[in-house]
Short mmCIF file of N, CA, C and O in Angstrom, two decimals:
data_model
loop_
_atom_site.label_atom_id
_atom_site.label_comp_id
_atom_site.label_asym_id
_atom_site.label_seq_id
_atom_site.Cartn_x
_atom_site.Cartn_y
_atom_site.Cartn_z
N GLN N 2 6.63 -15.06 -13.49
CA GLN N 2 6.72 -14.96 -12.04
C GLN N 2 6.30 -13.55 -11.60
O GLN N 2 6.79 -12.56 -12.12
N VAL N 3 5.39 -13.50 -10.64
CA VAL N 3 4.90 -12.22 -10.15
C VAL N 3 5.84 -11.67 -9.08
O VAL N 3 6.24 -12.39 -8.17
N GLN N 4 6.17 -10.41 -9.23
CA GLN N 4 6.98 -9.74 -8.21
C GLN N 4 6.44 -8.34 -7.97
O GLN N 4 6.09 -7.63 -8.92
N LEU N 5 6.37 -7.97 -6.71
CA LEU N 5 6.08 -6.59 -6.32
C LEU N 5 7.30 -6.10 -5.56
O LEU N 5 7.66 -6.67 -4.53
N VAL N 6 7.93 -5.06 -6.07
CA VAL N 6 9.17 -4.57 -5.46
C VAL N 6 8.94 -3.16 -4.94
O VAL N 6 8.63 -2.24 -5.71
N GLU N 7 9.12 -3.00 -3.64
CA GLU N 7 8.88 -1.73 -2.99
C GLU N 7 10.17 -0.93 -2.84
O GLU N 7 11.26 -1.50 -2.74
N SER N 8 10.01 0.35 -2.79
CA SER N 8 11.13 1.25 -2.51
C SER N 8 10.58 2.53 -1.90
O SER N 8 9.37 2.77 -1.93
N GLY N 9 11.47 3.33 -1.33
CA GLY N 9 11.08 4.63 -0.82
C GLY N 9 10.98 4.74 0.68
O GLY N 9 10.72 5.82 1.21
N GLY N 10 11.16 3.63 1.39
CA GLY N 10 11.13 3.72 2.85
C GLY N 10 12.33 4.46 3.39
O GLY N 10 13.28 4.76 2.65
N GLY N 11 12.30 4.77 4.67
CA GLY N 11 13.42 5.45 5.28
C GLY N 11 13.04 6.07 6.59
O GLY N 11 11.99 5.74 7.17
N SER N 12 13.90 6.96 7.07
CA SER N 12 13.70 7.63 8.35
C SER N 12 13.47 9.11 8.12
O SER N 12 14.19 9.73 7.33
N VAL N 13 12.47 9.65 8.80
CA VAL N 13 12.17 11.07 8.71
C VAL N 13 11.84 11.61 10.09
O VAL N 13 11.57 10.85 11.02
N GLN N 14 11.86 12.92 10.20
CA GLN N 14 11.43 13.57 11.42
C GLN N 14 9.92 13.72 11.42
O GLN N 14 9.27 13.67 10.36
N THR N 15 9.37 13.89 12.60
CA THR N 15 7.94 14.15 12.72
C THR N 15 7.55 15.33 11.83
O THR N 15 8.23 16.36 11.83
N GLY N 16 6.45 15.14 11.08
CA GLY N 16 5.99 16.16 10.16
C GLY N 16 6.55 16.04 8.76
O GLY N 16 6.13 16.76 7.85
N GLY N 17 7.49 15.12 8.58
CA GLY N 17 8.11 14.93 7.28
C GLY N 17 7.25 14.12 6.32
O GLY N 17 6.13 13.71 6.66
N SER N 18 7.78 13.90 5.14
CA SER N 18 7.05 13.20 4.08
C SER N 18 7.90 12.11 3.46
O SER N 18 9.14 12.22 3.43
N LEU N 19 7.24 11.09 2.99
CA LEU N 19 7.88 10.03 2.24
C LEU N 19 6.91 9.55 1.16
O LEU N 19 5.68 9.63 1.35
N THR N 20 7.46 9.03 0.08
CA THR N 20 6.64 8.37 -0.95
C THR N 20 7.16 6.96 -1.16
O THR N 20 8.33 6.77 -1.47
N LEU N 21 6.28 6.00 -0.98
CA LEU N 21 6.60 4.61 -1.26
C LEU N 21 6.15 4.26 -2.67
O LEU N 21 5.11 4.73 -3.13
N SER N 22 6.94 3.42 -3.33
CA SER N 22 6.60 2.93 -4.66
C SER N 22 6.58 1.41 -4.65
O SER N 22 7.31 0.78 -3.89
N CYS N 23 5.76 0.85 -5.51
CA CYS N 23 5.65 -0.60 -5.61
C CYS N 23 5.53 -0.94 -7.10
O CYS N 23 4.49 -0.70 -7.72
N VAL N 24 6.62 -1.47 -7.65
CA VAL N 24 6.66 -1.79 -9.07
C VAL N 24 6.27 -3.25 -9.26
O VAL N 24 6.86 -4.13 -8.63
N ALA N 25 5.31 -3.50 -10.13
CA ALA N 25 4.84 -4.86 -10.38
C ALA N 25 5.44 -5.41 -11.66
O ALA N 25 5.54 -4.70 -12.67
N SER N 26 5.83 -6.67 -11.61
CA SER N 26 6.22 -7.39 -12.82
C SER N 26 5.52 -8.73 -12.81
O SER N 26 5.21 -9.29 -11.76
N GLY N 27 5.23 -9.26 -13.99
CA GLY N 27 4.51 -10.52 -14.09
C GLY N 27 3.00 -10.36 -14.02
O GLY N 27 2.28 -11.34 -14.15
N LEU N 28 2.52 -9.16 -13.79
CA LEU N 28 1.09 -8.85 -13.82
C LEU N 28 0.93 -7.35 -14.05
O LEU N 28 1.89 -6.59 -13.92
N THR N 29 -0.29 -6.96 -14.37
CA THR N 29 -0.60 -5.54 -14.44
C THR N 29 -1.61 -5.22 -13.36
O THR N 29 -2.34 -6.09 -12.89
N TYR N 30 -1.66 -3.95 -12.95
CA TYR N 30 -2.60 -3.56 -11.90
C TYR N 30 -4.03 -3.39 -12.42
O TYR N 30 -4.95 -3.21 -11.64
N ASN N 31 -4.20 -3.45 -13.73
CA ASN N 31 -5.55 -3.32 -14.29
C ASN N 31 -6.48 -4.40 -13.74
O ASN N 31 -6.11 -5.57 -13.66
N ARG N 32 -7.68 -3.99 -13.36
CA ARG N 32 -8.72 -4.89 -12.87
C ARG N 32 -8.30 -5.66 -11.62
O ARG N 32 -8.71 -6.78 -11.38
N ARG N 33 -7.45 -5.04 -10.82
CA ARG N 33 -7.06 -5.62 -9.54
C ARG N 33 -7.23 -4.58 -8.44
O ARG N 33 -7.09 -3.39 -8.69
N CYS N 34 -7.53 -5.03 -7.25
CA CYS N 34 -7.44 -4.15 -6.09
C CYS N 34 -5.96 -4.01 -5.74
O CYS N 34 -5.19 -4.98 -5.82
N THR N 35 -5.57 -2.83 -5.34
CA THR N 35 -4.21 -2.60 -4.86
C THR N 35 -4.28 -1.92 -3.51
O THR N 35 -5.20 -1.13 -3.25
N THR N 36 -3.34 -2.23 -2.66
CA THR N 36 -3.44 -1.76 -1.29
C THR N 36 -2.08 -1.56 -0.66
O THR N 36 -1.07 -2.10 -1.13
N TRP N 37 -2.06 -0.79 0.39
CA TRP N 37 -0.90 -0.66 1.26
C TRP N 37 -1.34 -1.06 2.67
O TRP N 37 -2.30 -0.50 3.21
N PHE N 38 -0.61 -2.02 3.23
CA PHE N 38 -0.78 -2.43 4.61
C PHE N 38 0.42 -1.92 5.40
O PHE N 38 1.51 -1.74 4.85
N ARG N 39 0.24 -1.75 6.71
CA ARG N 39 1.40 -1.55 7.54
C ARG N 39 1.33 -2.52 8.71
O ARG N 39 0.28 -2.76 9.30
N GLN N 40 2.51 -3.04 9.03
CA GLN N 40 2.63 -4.08 10.05
C GLN N 40 3.34 -3.51 11.25
O GLN N 40 4.49 -3.04 11.15
N ASP N 41 2.68 -3.57 12.40
CA ASP N 41 3.32 -3.16 13.64
C ASP N 41 4.17 -4.30 14.15
O ASP N 41 3.89 -5.48 13.91
N PRO N 42 5.23 -4.00 14.90
CA PRO N 42 6.07 -5.05 15.47
C PRO N 42 5.25 -6.03 16.30
O PRO N 42 4.36 -5.63 17.05
N GLY N 43 5.52 -7.30 16.13
CA GLY N 43 4.82 -8.31 16.92
C GLY N 43 3.55 -8.81 16.30
O GLY N 43 2.92 -9.74 16.82
N LYS N 44 3.13 -8.19 15.20
CA LYS N 44 1.91 -8.64 14.53
C LYS N 44 2.25 -9.28 13.20
O LYS N 44 3.27 -8.98 12.58
N LYS N 45 1.39 -10.18 12.75
CA LYS N 45 1.56 -10.77 11.44
C LYS N 45 1.26 -9.72 10.38
O LYS N 45 0.46 -8.81 10.60
N ARG N 46 1.86 -9.90 9.23
CA ARG N 46 1.66 -8.95 8.14
C ARG N 46 0.19 -8.77 7.80
O ARG N 46 -0.31 -7.66 7.68
N GLU N 47 -0.51 -9.88 7.67
CA GLU N 47 -1.92 -9.81 7.27
C GLU N 47 -2.82 -9.24 8.36
O GLU N 47 -3.98 -8.92 8.11
N GLU N 48 -2.30 -9.14 9.58
CA GLU N 48 -3.07 -8.58 10.69
C GLU N 48 -2.82 -7.09 10.84
O GLU N 48 -3.36 -6.45 11.74
N GLY N 49 -2.01 -6.57 9.97
CA GLY N 49 -1.71 -5.15 10.04
C GLY N 49 -2.88 -4.30 9.58
O GLY N 49 -3.95 -4.81 9.23
N GLU N 50 -2.67 -3.02 9.58
CA GLU N 50 -3.73 -2.08 9.20
C GLU N 50 -3.67 -1.83 7.69
O GLU N 50 -2.61 -1.53 7.15
N GLU N 51 -4.81 -1.93 7.05
CA GLU N 51 -4.89 -1.56 5.64
C GLU N 51 -4.98 -0.05 5.58
O GLU N 51 -6.01 0.53 5.91
N VAL N 52 -3.91 0.58 5.17
CA VAL N 52 -3.81 2.03 5.22
C VAL N 52 -4.59 2.69 4.10
O VAL N 52 -5.28 3.70 4.31
N ALA N 53 -4.49 2.12 2.91
CA ALA N 53 -5.15 2.72 1.75
C ALA N 53 -5.36 1.66 0.69
O ALA N 53 -4.58 0.70 0.60
N ARG N 54 -6.41 1.84 -0.11
CA ARG N 54 -6.76 0.84 -1.11
C ARG N 54 -7.35 1.52 -2.34
O ARG N 54 -8.02 2.54 -2.23
N ILE N 55 -7.09 0.93 -3.50
CA ILE N 55 -7.81 1.28 -4.73
C ILE N 55 -8.50 0.00 -5.17
O ILE N 55 -7.84 -1.02 -5.42
N ASP N 56 -9.83 0.03 -5.28
CA ASP N 56 -10.50 -1.20 -5.70
C ASP N 56 -10.55 -1.27 -7.23
O ASP N 56 -10.03 -0.40 -7.94
N ARG N 57 -11.16 -2.35 -7.73
CA ARG N 57 -11.13 -2.60 -9.18
C ARG N 57 -11.90 -1.56 -9.98
O ARG N 57 -11.71 -1.42 -11.18
N LYS N 58 -12.77 -0.82 -9.30
CA LYS N 58 -13.52 0.23 -9.98
C LYS N 58 -12.86 1.59 -9.79
O LYS N 58 -13.41 2.61 -10.19
N GLY N 59 -11.68 1.60 -9.16
CA GLY N 59 -10.95 2.85 -9.00
C GLY N 59 -11.34 3.65 -7.77
O GLY N 59 -10.91 4.81 -7.63
N VAL N 60 -12.15 3.06 -6.89
CA VAL N 60 -12.56 3.78 -5.68
C VAL N 60 -11.44 3.72 -4.65
O VAL N 60 -10.88 2.66 -4.38
N LEU N 61 -11.13 4.87 -4.08
CA LEU N 61 -10.06 4.96 -3.08
C LEU N 61 -10.67 4.87 -1.68
O LEU N 61 -11.72 5.47 -1.42
N ARG N 62 -10.00 4.15 -0.83
CA ARG N 62 -10.42 4.08 0.58
C ARG N 62 -9.19 4.26 1.46
O ARG N 62 -8.11 3.77 1.13
N TYR N 63 -9.39 4.94 2.59
CA TYR N 63 -8.30 5.18 3.52
C TYR N 63 -8.71 4.80 4.94
O TYR N 63 -9.87 4.97 5.32
N ALA N 64 -7.74 4.32 5.68
CA ALA N 64 -7.96 4.14 7.11
C ALA N 64 -8.10 5.52 7.74
O ALA N 64 -7.54 6.51 7.25
N ASP N 65 -8.82 5.60 8.85
CA ASP N 65 -8.99 6.89 9.53
C ASP N 65 -7.64 7.50 9.89
O ASP N 65 -7.45 8.71 9.83
N SER N 66 -6.69 6.64 10.23
CA SER N 66 -5.37 7.13 10.64
C SER N 66 -4.61 7.77 9.49
O SER N 66 -3.68 8.55 9.72
N ALA N 67 -4.99 7.44 8.26
CA ALA N 67 -4.27 7.94 7.10
C ALA N 67 -5.02 9.04 6.36
O ALA N 67 -4.42 9.80 5.59
N ASN N 68 -6.31 9.12 6.58
CA ASN N 68 -7.14 10.05 5.83
C ASN N 68 -6.67 11.49 6.01
O ASN N 68 -6.47 11.95 7.14
N GLY N 69 -6.48 12.16 4.89
CA GLY N 69 -6.05 13.55 4.92
C GLY N 69 -4.55 13.74 4.92
O GLY N 69 -4.06 14.84 4.69
N ARG N 70 -3.80 12.66 5.18
CA ARG N 70 -2.35 12.76 5.21
C ARG N 70 -1.68 11.88 4.13
O ARG N 70 -0.62 12.22 3.63
N PHE N 71 -2.30 10.75 3.83
CA PHE N 71 -1.74 9.81 2.86
C PHE N 71 -2.56 9.84 1.58
O PHE N 71 -3.79 10.04 1.63
N THR N 72 -1.90 9.60 0.46
CA THR N 72 -2.57 9.52 -0.82
C THR N 72 -2.07 8.30 -1.58
O THR N 72 -0.86 8.17 -1.78
N ILE N 73 -3.00 7.44 -1.98
CA ILE N 73 -2.64 6.29 -2.79
C ILE N 73 -2.93 6.61 -4.25
O ILE N 73 -3.92 7.29 -4.56
N SER N 74 -2.04 6.18 -5.12
CA SER N 74 -2.25 6.38 -6.55
C SER N 74 -1.52 5.27 -7.30
O SER N 74 -0.68 4.58 -6.73
N GLN N 75 -1.86 5.13 -8.55
CA GLN N 75 -1.14 4.14 -9.34
C GLN N 75 -1.05 4.58 -10.79
O GLN N 75 -1.91 5.28 -11.29
N ASP N 76 0.04 4.18 -11.40
CA ASP N 76 0.30 4.45 -12.80
C ASP N 76 0.16 3.13 -13.53
O ASP N 76 1.07 2.29 -13.50
N ASN N 77 -0.99 2.92 -14.16
CA ASN N 77 -1.23 1.63 -14.81
C ASN N 77 -0.33 1.41 -16.02
O ASN N 77 -0.03 0.27 -16.36
N ALA N 78 0.10 2.47 -16.66
CA ALA N 78 0.98 2.31 -17.82
C ALA N 78 2.35 1.76 -17.39
O ALA N 78 2.98 1.01 -18.12
N LYS N 79 2.79 2.17 -16.20
CA LYS N 79 4.10 1.74 -15.70
C LYS N 79 4.00 0.63 -14.65
O LYS N 79 5.02 0.13 -14.19
N ASN N 80 2.77 0.25 -14.28
CA ASN N 80 2.57 -0.77 -13.24
C ASN N 80 3.25 -0.38 -11.93
O ASN N 80 3.95 -1.19 -11.31
N ILE N 81 3.06 0.85 -11.50
CA ILE N 81 3.63 1.33 -10.25
C ILE N 81 2.51 1.82 -9.35
O ILE N 81 1.67 2.62 -9.77
N LEU N 82 2.52 1.37 -8.13
CA LEU N 82 1.60 1.81 -7.09
C LEU N 82 2.38 2.73 -6.15
O LEU N 82 3.53 2.44 -5.81
N TYR N 83 1.74 3.81 -5.72
CA TYR N 83 2.41 4.78 -4.86
C TYR N 83 1.63 4.99 -3.56
O TYR N 83 0.40 4.82 -3.52
N LEU N 84 2.35 5.38 -2.54
CA LEU N 84 1.73 5.87 -1.32
C LEU N 84 2.51 7.13 -0.91
O LEU N 84 3.66 7.05 -0.50
N HIS N 85 1.85 8.26 -1.06
CA HIS N 85 2.45 9.53 -0.67
C HIS N 85 2.01 9.80 0.77
O HIS N 85 0.81 9.85 1.05
N MET N 86 2.98 10.00 1.63
CA MET N 86 2.69 10.18 3.06
C MET N 86 3.21 11.53 3.52
O MET N 86 4.40 11.81 3.40
N ASN N 87 2.30 12.35 4.03
CA ASN N 87 2.65 13.67 4.54
C ASN N 87 2.38 13.76 6.02
O ASN N 87 1.60 12.98 6.58
N ASN N 88 3.00 14.75 6.66
CA ASN N 88 2.81 14.99 8.09
C ASN N 88 2.96 13.69 8.89
O ASN N 88 2.10 13.34 9.71
N LEU N 89 4.04 12.99 8.66
CA LEU N 89 4.25 11.70 9.31
C LEU N 89 4.45 11.89 10.82
O LEU N 89 5.09 12.86 11.27
N GLN N 90 3.91 10.96 11.56
CA GLN N 90 3.97 10.96 13.02
C GLN N 90 4.68 9.70 13.51
O GLN N 90 4.73 8.70 12.79
N PRO N 91 5.21 9.71 14.72
CA PRO N 91 5.90 8.51 15.22
C PRO N 91 5.04 7.25 15.16
O PRO N 91 5.57 6.16 14.91
N GLU N 92 3.75 7.39 15.35
CA GLU N 92 2.88 6.22 15.30
C GLU N 92 2.71 5.65 13.89
O GLU N 92 2.15 4.57 13.72
N ASP N 93 3.22 6.36 12.90
CA ASP N 93 3.20 5.83 11.53
C ASP N 93 4.39 4.89 11.27
O ASP N 93 4.47 4.25 10.21
N SER N 94 5.31 4.82 12.21
CA SER N 94 6.48 3.94 12.06
C SER N 94 6.02 2.49 11.98
O SER N 94 5.30 2.01 12.86
N ALA N 95 6.42 1.81 10.93
CA ALA N 95 6.00 0.43 10.71
C ALA N 95 6.67 -0.08 9.45
O ALA N 95 7.30 0.68 8.71
N MET N 96 6.50 -1.37 9.20
CA MET N 96 6.86 -1.95 7.90
C MET N 96 5.64 -1.81 7.00
O MET N 96 4.54 -2.24 7.38
N TYR N 97 5.83 -1.23 5.84
CA TYR N 97 4.73 -1.02 4.90
C TYR N 97 4.84 -2.00 3.75
O TYR N 97 5.92 -2.17 3.16
N TYR N 98 3.71 -2.64 3.42
CA TYR N 98 3.66 -3.62 2.35
C TYR N 98 2.64 -3.20 1.31
O TYR N 98 1.53 -2.78 1.66
N CYS N 99 3.00 -3.37 0.04
CA CYS N 99 2.01 -3.27 -1.01
C CYS N 99 1.49 -4.68 -1.32
O CYS N 99 2.17 -5.67 -1.06
N ALA N 100 0.30 -4.73 -1.84
CA ALA N 100 -0.30 -6.02 -2.18
C ALA N 100 -1.35 -5.81 -3.26
O ALA N 100 -1.89 -4.72 -3.42
N THR N 101 -1.64 -6.89 -3.97
CA THR N 101 -2.66 -6.81 -5.00
C THR N 101 -3.40 -8.13 -5.09
O THR N 101 -2.92 -9.17 -4.65
N THR N 102 -4.59 -8.07 -5.67
CA THR N 102 -5.46 -9.24 -5.78
C THR N 102 -5.28 -9.92 -7.13
O THR N 102 -4.49 -9.49 -7.98
N GLY N 103 -6.06 -10.95 -7.33
CA GLY N 103 -6.21 -11.53 -8.65
C GLY N 103 -7.00 -10.60 -9.55
O GLY N 103 -7.61 -9.61 -9.08
N SER N 104 -7.00 -10.88 -10.83
CA SER N 104 -7.71 -10.04 -11.79
C SER N 104 -9.19 -10.36 -11.78
O SER N 104 -9.60 -11.50 -11.59
N GLY N 105 -10.03 -9.32 -11.94
CA GLY N 105 -11.47 -9.54 -11.95
C GLY N 105 -12.21 -8.25 -12.15
O GLY N 105 -11.62 -7.23 -12.53
N TRP N 106 -13.54 -8.28 -11.87
CA TRP N 106 -14.38 -7.11 -12.10
C TRP N 106 -15.09 -6.65 -10.83
O TRP N 106 -15.57 -5.52 -10.78
N SER N 107 -15.12 -7.48 -9.80
CA SER N 107 -15.82 -7.11 -8.59
C SER N 107 -15.08 -6.01 -7.85
O SER N 107 -13.86 -5.94 -7.87
N SER N 108 -15.84 -5.15 -7.16
CA SER N 108 -15.22 -4.13 -6.32
C SER N 108 -14.77 -4.69 -4.98
O SER N 108 -14.09 -4.02 -4.22
N GLU N 109 -15.17 -5.95 -4.70
CA GLU N 109 -14.75 -6.57 -3.46
C GLU N 109 -13.28 -7.00 -3.56
O GLU N 109 -12.81 -7.43 -4.62
N CYS N 110 -12.59 -6.92 -2.43
CA CYS N 110 -11.17 -7.27 -2.39
C CYS N 110 -10.93 -8.23 -1.23
O CYS N 110 -10.37 -7.83 -0.20
N PRO N 111 -11.38 -9.47 -1.35
CA PRO N 111 -11.37 -10.37 -0.19
C PRO N 111 -10.00 -10.87 0.23
O PRO N 111 -9.81 -11.19 1.41
N SER N 112 -9.07 -10.97 -0.68
CA SER N 112 -7.76 -11.50 -0.31
C SER N 112 -6.70 -10.97 -1.24
O SER N 112 -6.98 -10.57 -2.37
N TYR N 113 -5.48 -10.98 -0.75
CA TYR N 113 -4.35 -10.45 -1.51
C TYR N 113 -3.28 -11.54 -1.62
O TYR N 113 -2.49 -11.73 -0.70
N PRO N 114 -3.21 -12.24 -2.74
CA PRO N 114 -2.20 -13.28 -2.87
C PRO N 114 -0.80 -12.79 -3.21
O PRO N 114 0.17 -13.53 -3.06
N TYR N 115 -0.69 -11.55 -3.65
CA TYR N 115 0.60 -11.03 -4.09
C TYR N 115 1.03 -9.88 -3.18
O TYR N 115 0.29 -8.91 -3.02
N TRP N 116 2.25 -10.01 -2.64
CA TRP N 116 2.76 -9.03 -1.68
C TRP N 116 4.16 -8.59 -2.06
O TRP N 116 4.94 -9.37 -2.62
N GLY N 117 4.48 -7.34 -1.71
CA GLY N 117 5.84 -6.88 -1.82
C GLY N 117 6.66 -7.33 -0.62
O GLY N 117 6.14 -7.96 0.31
N GLN N 118 7.93 -6.99 -0.63
CA GLN N 118 8.84 -7.46 0.42
C GLN N 118 8.81 -6.57 1.65
O GLN N 118 9.35 -6.95 2.69
N GLY N 119 8.21 -5.42 1.54
CA GLY N 119 8.11 -4.51 2.68
C GLY N 119 9.11 -3.38 2.62
O GLY N 119 10.22 -3.54 2.09
N ALA N 120 8.71 -2.24 3.13
CA ALA N 120 9.59 -1.07 3.22
C ALA N 120 9.42 -0.47 4.60
O ALA N 120 8.30 -0.18 5.03
N GLN N 121 10.53 -0.30 5.30
CA GLN N 121 10.48 0.22 6.68
C GLN N 121 10.36 1.74 6.67
O GLN N 121 11.12 2.43 5.97
N VAL N 122 9.42 2.22 7.42
CA VAL N 122 9.25 3.66 7.63
C VAL N 122 9.44 3.93 9.11
O VAL N 122 8.78 3.32 9.96
N THR N 123 10.35 4.83 9.42
CA THR N 123 10.62 5.19 10.81
C THR N 123 10.50 6.70 10.95
O THR N 123 11.13 7.45 10.20
N VAL N 124 9.66 7.12 11.89
CA VAL N 124 9.43 8.54 12.11
C VAL N 124 9.95 8.88 13.50
O VAL N 124 9.44 8.38 14.51
N ALA N 125 10.95 9.74 13.53
CA ALA N 125 11.56 10.13 14.80
C ALA N 125 10.79 11.30 15.42
O ALA N 125 10.38 12.23 14.71
N SER N 126 10.64 11.23 16.73
CA SER N 126 9.91 12.30 17.42
C SER N 126 10.83 13.46 17.76
O SER N 126 12.06 13.35 17.65
#
């Protein structure tokens, strides 16, 4: 059974930092795209913003809103995906989800069948 378990959410002041973790069981992150989405209130999870991604070739991509402040990384030996978030702003407040694809070799990441349960991040102004 595949499980992605997130941790590290919480409340911080503007300018603060948080690190989210996503531990995978039942699969490994090798040869999979891994990503962090954030869901704004009132929107479906899949309609949220893809904040950061690592594709199957190890290429990192960031949303403009995250570039320069967030860092995605993963420890393949431990099957843990991370999102380090610095200089957090109130507009970063959202539910954050990790997700991963099926195993393969393509750098394309068309869909994410595996999702974590979400971690709430709240940034106070």
